[in-house]
């Protein structure tokens, strides 16, 4: 069973070696933990964080089978079916036919792509940080299709719709979530 963060991190690192992928996983972990607390699921914050940390477990080694290899890897490690469903549902419509059902899954679906866009935008700022990022500047980057072209604007829009939020609300909350974990992610990623 996956009971501790150390066990979850060890599982992630078994299949992921590239700093970029590990940094993304740590970021989504922190974002999911923030959202759990913000949305009234603080008692499940560890589970939300675990789903964030493991959501791309199969992407680095099997990009063409993303969300297809993950169930086997997770089950072999003793993951619950709830966690398997959450991880696989974040790729809905792209590489998975498992639809996000629960609020946590919808947040993971929406925030995953958006964290990539926010991270890329932060790297362009003089501060190299999300701490001073405003929604208005992120919206400009969002509209520029050439900027961080690999971040699907359609998935981000669909994610906001699934949650019943407007795009600005999703952006604002995800920036706040990334602010909450940026120092921890930076400290932890220094050791990667």
Short mmCIF file of C-alpha atoms in Angstrom, two decimals, residues 7-178:
data_model
loop_
_atom_site.label_atom_id
_atom_site.label_comp_id
_atom_site.label_asym_id
_atom_site.label_seq_id
_atom_site.Cartn_x
_atom_site.Cartn_y
_atom_site.Cartn_z
CA UNK A 7 6.47 5.77 -0.49
CA UNK A 8 4.56 7.77 -3.10
CA UNK A 9 7.64 9.82 -4.00
CA UNK A 10 9.74 6.65 -4.28
CA UNK A 11 7.16 5.16 -6.66
CA UNK A 12 7.17 8.32 -8.79
CA UNK A 13 10.97 8.36 -8.93
CA UNK A 14 11.04 4.70 -9.94
CA UNK A 15 9.51 5.70 -13.29
CA UNK A 16 10.52 9.38 -13.57
CA UNK A 17 14.09 10.67 -13.68
CA UNK A 18 13.89 13.95 -15.62
CA UNK A 19 13.92 17.05 -13.44
CA UNK A 20 11.19 18.70 -15.52
CA UNK A 21 8.74 15.84 -14.89
CA UNK A 22 9.58 15.63 -11.19
CA UNK A 23 9.19 19.40 -10.81
CA UNK A 24 5.79 19.24 -12.52
CA UNK A 25 4.68 16.38 -10.27
CA UNK A 26 5.76 18.27 -7.12
CA UNK A 27 3.94 21.37 -8.34
CA UNK A 28 0.69 19.54 -9.08
CA UNK A 29 0.98 17.80 -5.69
CA UNK A 30 1.15 21.17 -3.91
CA UNK A 31 -1.63 22.63 -6.02
CA UNK A 32 -3.92 19.69 -5.30
CA UNK A 33 -3.22 19.92 -1.56
CA UNK A 34 -4.11 23.64 -1.61
CA UNK A 35 -7.32 22.98 -3.55
CA UNK A 36 -8.38 20.22 -1.13
CA UNK A 37 -8.14 22.64 1.77
CA UNK A 38 -9.70 25.54 -0.17
CA UNK A 39 -12.69 23.48 -1.32
CA UNK A 40 -13.47 21.97 2.09
CA UNK A 41 -11.72 18.62 1.70
CA UNK A 42 -8.86 19.25 4.12
CA UNK A 43 -9.37 15.82 5.68
CA UNK A 44 -8.47 14.31 2.28
CA UNK A 45 -5.66 16.73 1.41
CA UNK A 46 -3.06 13.94 1.53
CA UNK A 47 -5.05 11.88 -0.98
CA UNK A 48 -5.53 14.86 -3.31
CA UNK A 49 -1.79 15.57 -3.06
CA UNK A 50 -0.96 11.92 -3.79
CA UNK A 51 -3.08 12.02 -6.96
CA UNK A 52 -1.25 15.18 -8.03
CA UNK A 53 2.15 13.65 -7.38
CA UNK A 54 1.40 10.46 -9.32
CA UNK A 55 -0.81 11.79 -12.13
CA UNK A 56 1.93 11.50 -14.79
CA UNK A 57 3.63 8.38 -13.42
CA UNK A 58 3.73 6.70 -16.84
CA UNK A 59 4.34 9.74 -19.05
CA UNK A 60 8.13 9.88 -19.06
CA UNK A 61 8.76 6.26 -20.02
CA UNK A 62 5.61 5.60 -22.05
CA UNK A 63 4.38 8.91 -23.51
CA UNK A 64 2.43 7.11 -26.24
CA UNK A 65 0.67 5.02 -23.59
CA UNK A 66 0.04 7.81 -21.08
CA UNK A 67 -2.82 6.89 -18.73
CA UNK A 68 -2.76 3.35 -20.19
CA UNK A 69 0.29 2.04 -18.30
CA UNK A 70 -0.51 3.93 -15.09
CA UNK A 71 -3.23 1.58 -13.76
CA UNK A 72 -0.87 -1.42 -13.77
CA UNK A 73 1.99 0.51 -12.20
CA UNK A 74 -0.26 1.91 -9.49
CA UNK A 75 -2.06 -1.35 -8.71
CA UNK A 76 1.26 -3.20 -8.52
CA UNK A 77 2.33 -0.67 -5.88
CA UNK A 78 -0.86 -1.19 -3.89
CA UNK A 79 -2.77 1.93 -4.92
CA UNK A 80 -6.50 2.09 -4.30
CA UNK A 81 -8.96 1.95 -7.21
CA UNK A 82 -9.98 5.49 -6.25
CA UNK A 83 -6.43 6.69 -6.89
CA UNK A 84 -6.16 4.73 -10.15
CA UNK A 85 -9.43 6.30 -11.39
CA UNK A 86 -8.27 9.79 -10.43
CA UNK A 87 -4.93 9.43 -12.20
CA UNK A 88 -6.41 7.98 -15.37
CA UNK A 89 -9.27 10.49 -15.53
CA UNK A 90 -6.91 13.46 -15.78
CA UNK A 91 -6.21 12.42 -19.37
CA UNK A 92 -9.87 12.27 -20.36
CA UNK A 93 -10.45 13.02 -24.01
CA UNK A 94 -6.73 13.05 -24.79
CA UNK A 95 -5.39 9.63 -23.85
CA UNK A 96 -8.12 8.17 -21.65
CA UNK A 97 -11.83 7.47 -21.88
CA UNK A 98 -12.24 7.58 -18.08
CA UNK A 99 -14.17 10.74 -17.29
CA UNK A 100 -13.41 12.87 -14.21
CA UNK A 101 -16.39 12.34 -11.88
CA UNK A 102 -15.47 13.61 -8.43
CA UNK A 103 -14.53 17.18 -7.58
CA UNK A 104 -10.91 16.15 -6.95
CA UNK A 105 -10.68 14.55 -10.40
CA UNK A 106 -12.16 17.64 -12.03
CA UNK A 107 -9.64 19.85 -10.24
CA UNK A 108 -6.77 17.61 -11.33
CA UNK A 109 -8.02 17.67 -14.93
CA UNK A 110 -8.30 21.47 -14.90
CA UNK A 111 -5.17 22.36 -12.95
CA UNK A 112 -2.69 19.98 -14.59
CA UNK A 113 -2.45 21.82 -17.92
CA UNK A 114 -2.84 25.22 -16.29
CA UNK A 115 0.12 24.70 -13.93
CA UNK A 116 2.30 24.18 -17.00
CA UNK A 117 1.14 27.45 -18.54
CA UNK A 118 1.59 29.34 -15.25
CA UNK A 119 5.03 27.85 -14.72
CA UNK A 120 6.13 28.86 -18.24
CA UNK A 121 4.77 32.38 -17.70
CA UNK A 122 6.54 32.66 -14.33
CA UNK A 123 9.87 31.73 -15.93
CA UNK A 124 9.47 34.74 -18.27
CA UNK A 125 9.03 37.17 -15.38
CA UNK A 126 11.99 39.08 -13.91
CA UNK A 127 11.23 37.44 -10.55
CA UNK A 128 11.01 33.94 -12.12
CA UNK A 129 8.18 33.44 -9.62
CA UNK A 130 4.40 33.16 -9.36
CA UNK A 131 4.43 35.31 -6.22
CA UNK A 132 3.96 38.52 -8.21
CA UNK A 133 1.93 37.10 -11.10
CA UNK A 134 -1.46 38.60 -11.82
CA UNK A 135 -4.37 36.96 -13.62
CA UNK A 136 -4.32 39.72 -16.25
CA UNK A 137 -0.77 38.86 -17.35
CA UNK A 138 -1.61 35.14 -17.39
CA UNK A 139 -4.67 35.83 -19.57
CA UNK A 140 -2.41 37.55 -22.12
CA UNK A 141 -0.14 34.49 -22.22
CA UNK A 142 -3.20 32.24 -22.48
CA UNK A 143 -4.41 34.13 -25.57
CA UNK A 144 -0.99 33.88 -27.25
CA UNK A 145 -1.25 30.47 -28.93
CA UNK A 146 2.51 30.38 -29.61
CA UNK A 147 3.38 30.78 -25.93
CA UNK A 148 3.73 27.40 -24.17
CA UNK A 149 2.04 25.85 -27.20
CA UNK A 150 2.10 22.40 -25.58
CA UNK A 151 -0.36 23.53 -22.89
CA UNK A 152 -3.84 22.83 -24.27
CA UNK A 153 -6.09 25.86 -23.92
CA UNK A 154 -9.08 23.64 -24.76
CA UNK A 155 -8.35 21.32 -21.83
CA UNK A 156 -7.98 24.32 -19.50
CA UNK A 157 -11.32 25.75 -20.71
CA UNK A 158 -13.02 22.34 -20.39
CA UNK A 159 -11.59 22.00 -16.90
CA UNK A 160 -13.08 25.31 -15.80
CA UNK A 161 -16.44 24.32 -17.30
CA UNK A 162 -16.43 20.93 -15.54
CA UNK A 163 -15.93 22.73 -12.24
CA UNK A 164 -18.61 25.30 -13.04
CA UNK A 165 -16.07 28.11 -12.81
CA UNK A 166 -15.16 30.82 -15.27
CA UNK A 167 -11.65 30.77 -16.69
CA UNK A 168 -10.55 33.74 -14.58
CA UNK A 169 -11.57 31.98 -11.35
CA UNK A 170 -9.61 28.86 -12.31
CA UNK A 171 -6.57 30.97 -13.18
CA UNK A 172 -6.73 33.02 -10.00
CA UNK A 173 -7.14 30.00 -7.74
CA UNK A 174 -4.39 28.02 -9.47
CA UNK A 175 -1.98 30.97 -9.19
CA UNK A 176 -2.79 31.14 -5.46
CA UNK A 177 -2.25 27.38 -5.17
CA UNK A 178 1.13 27.61 -6.89
#
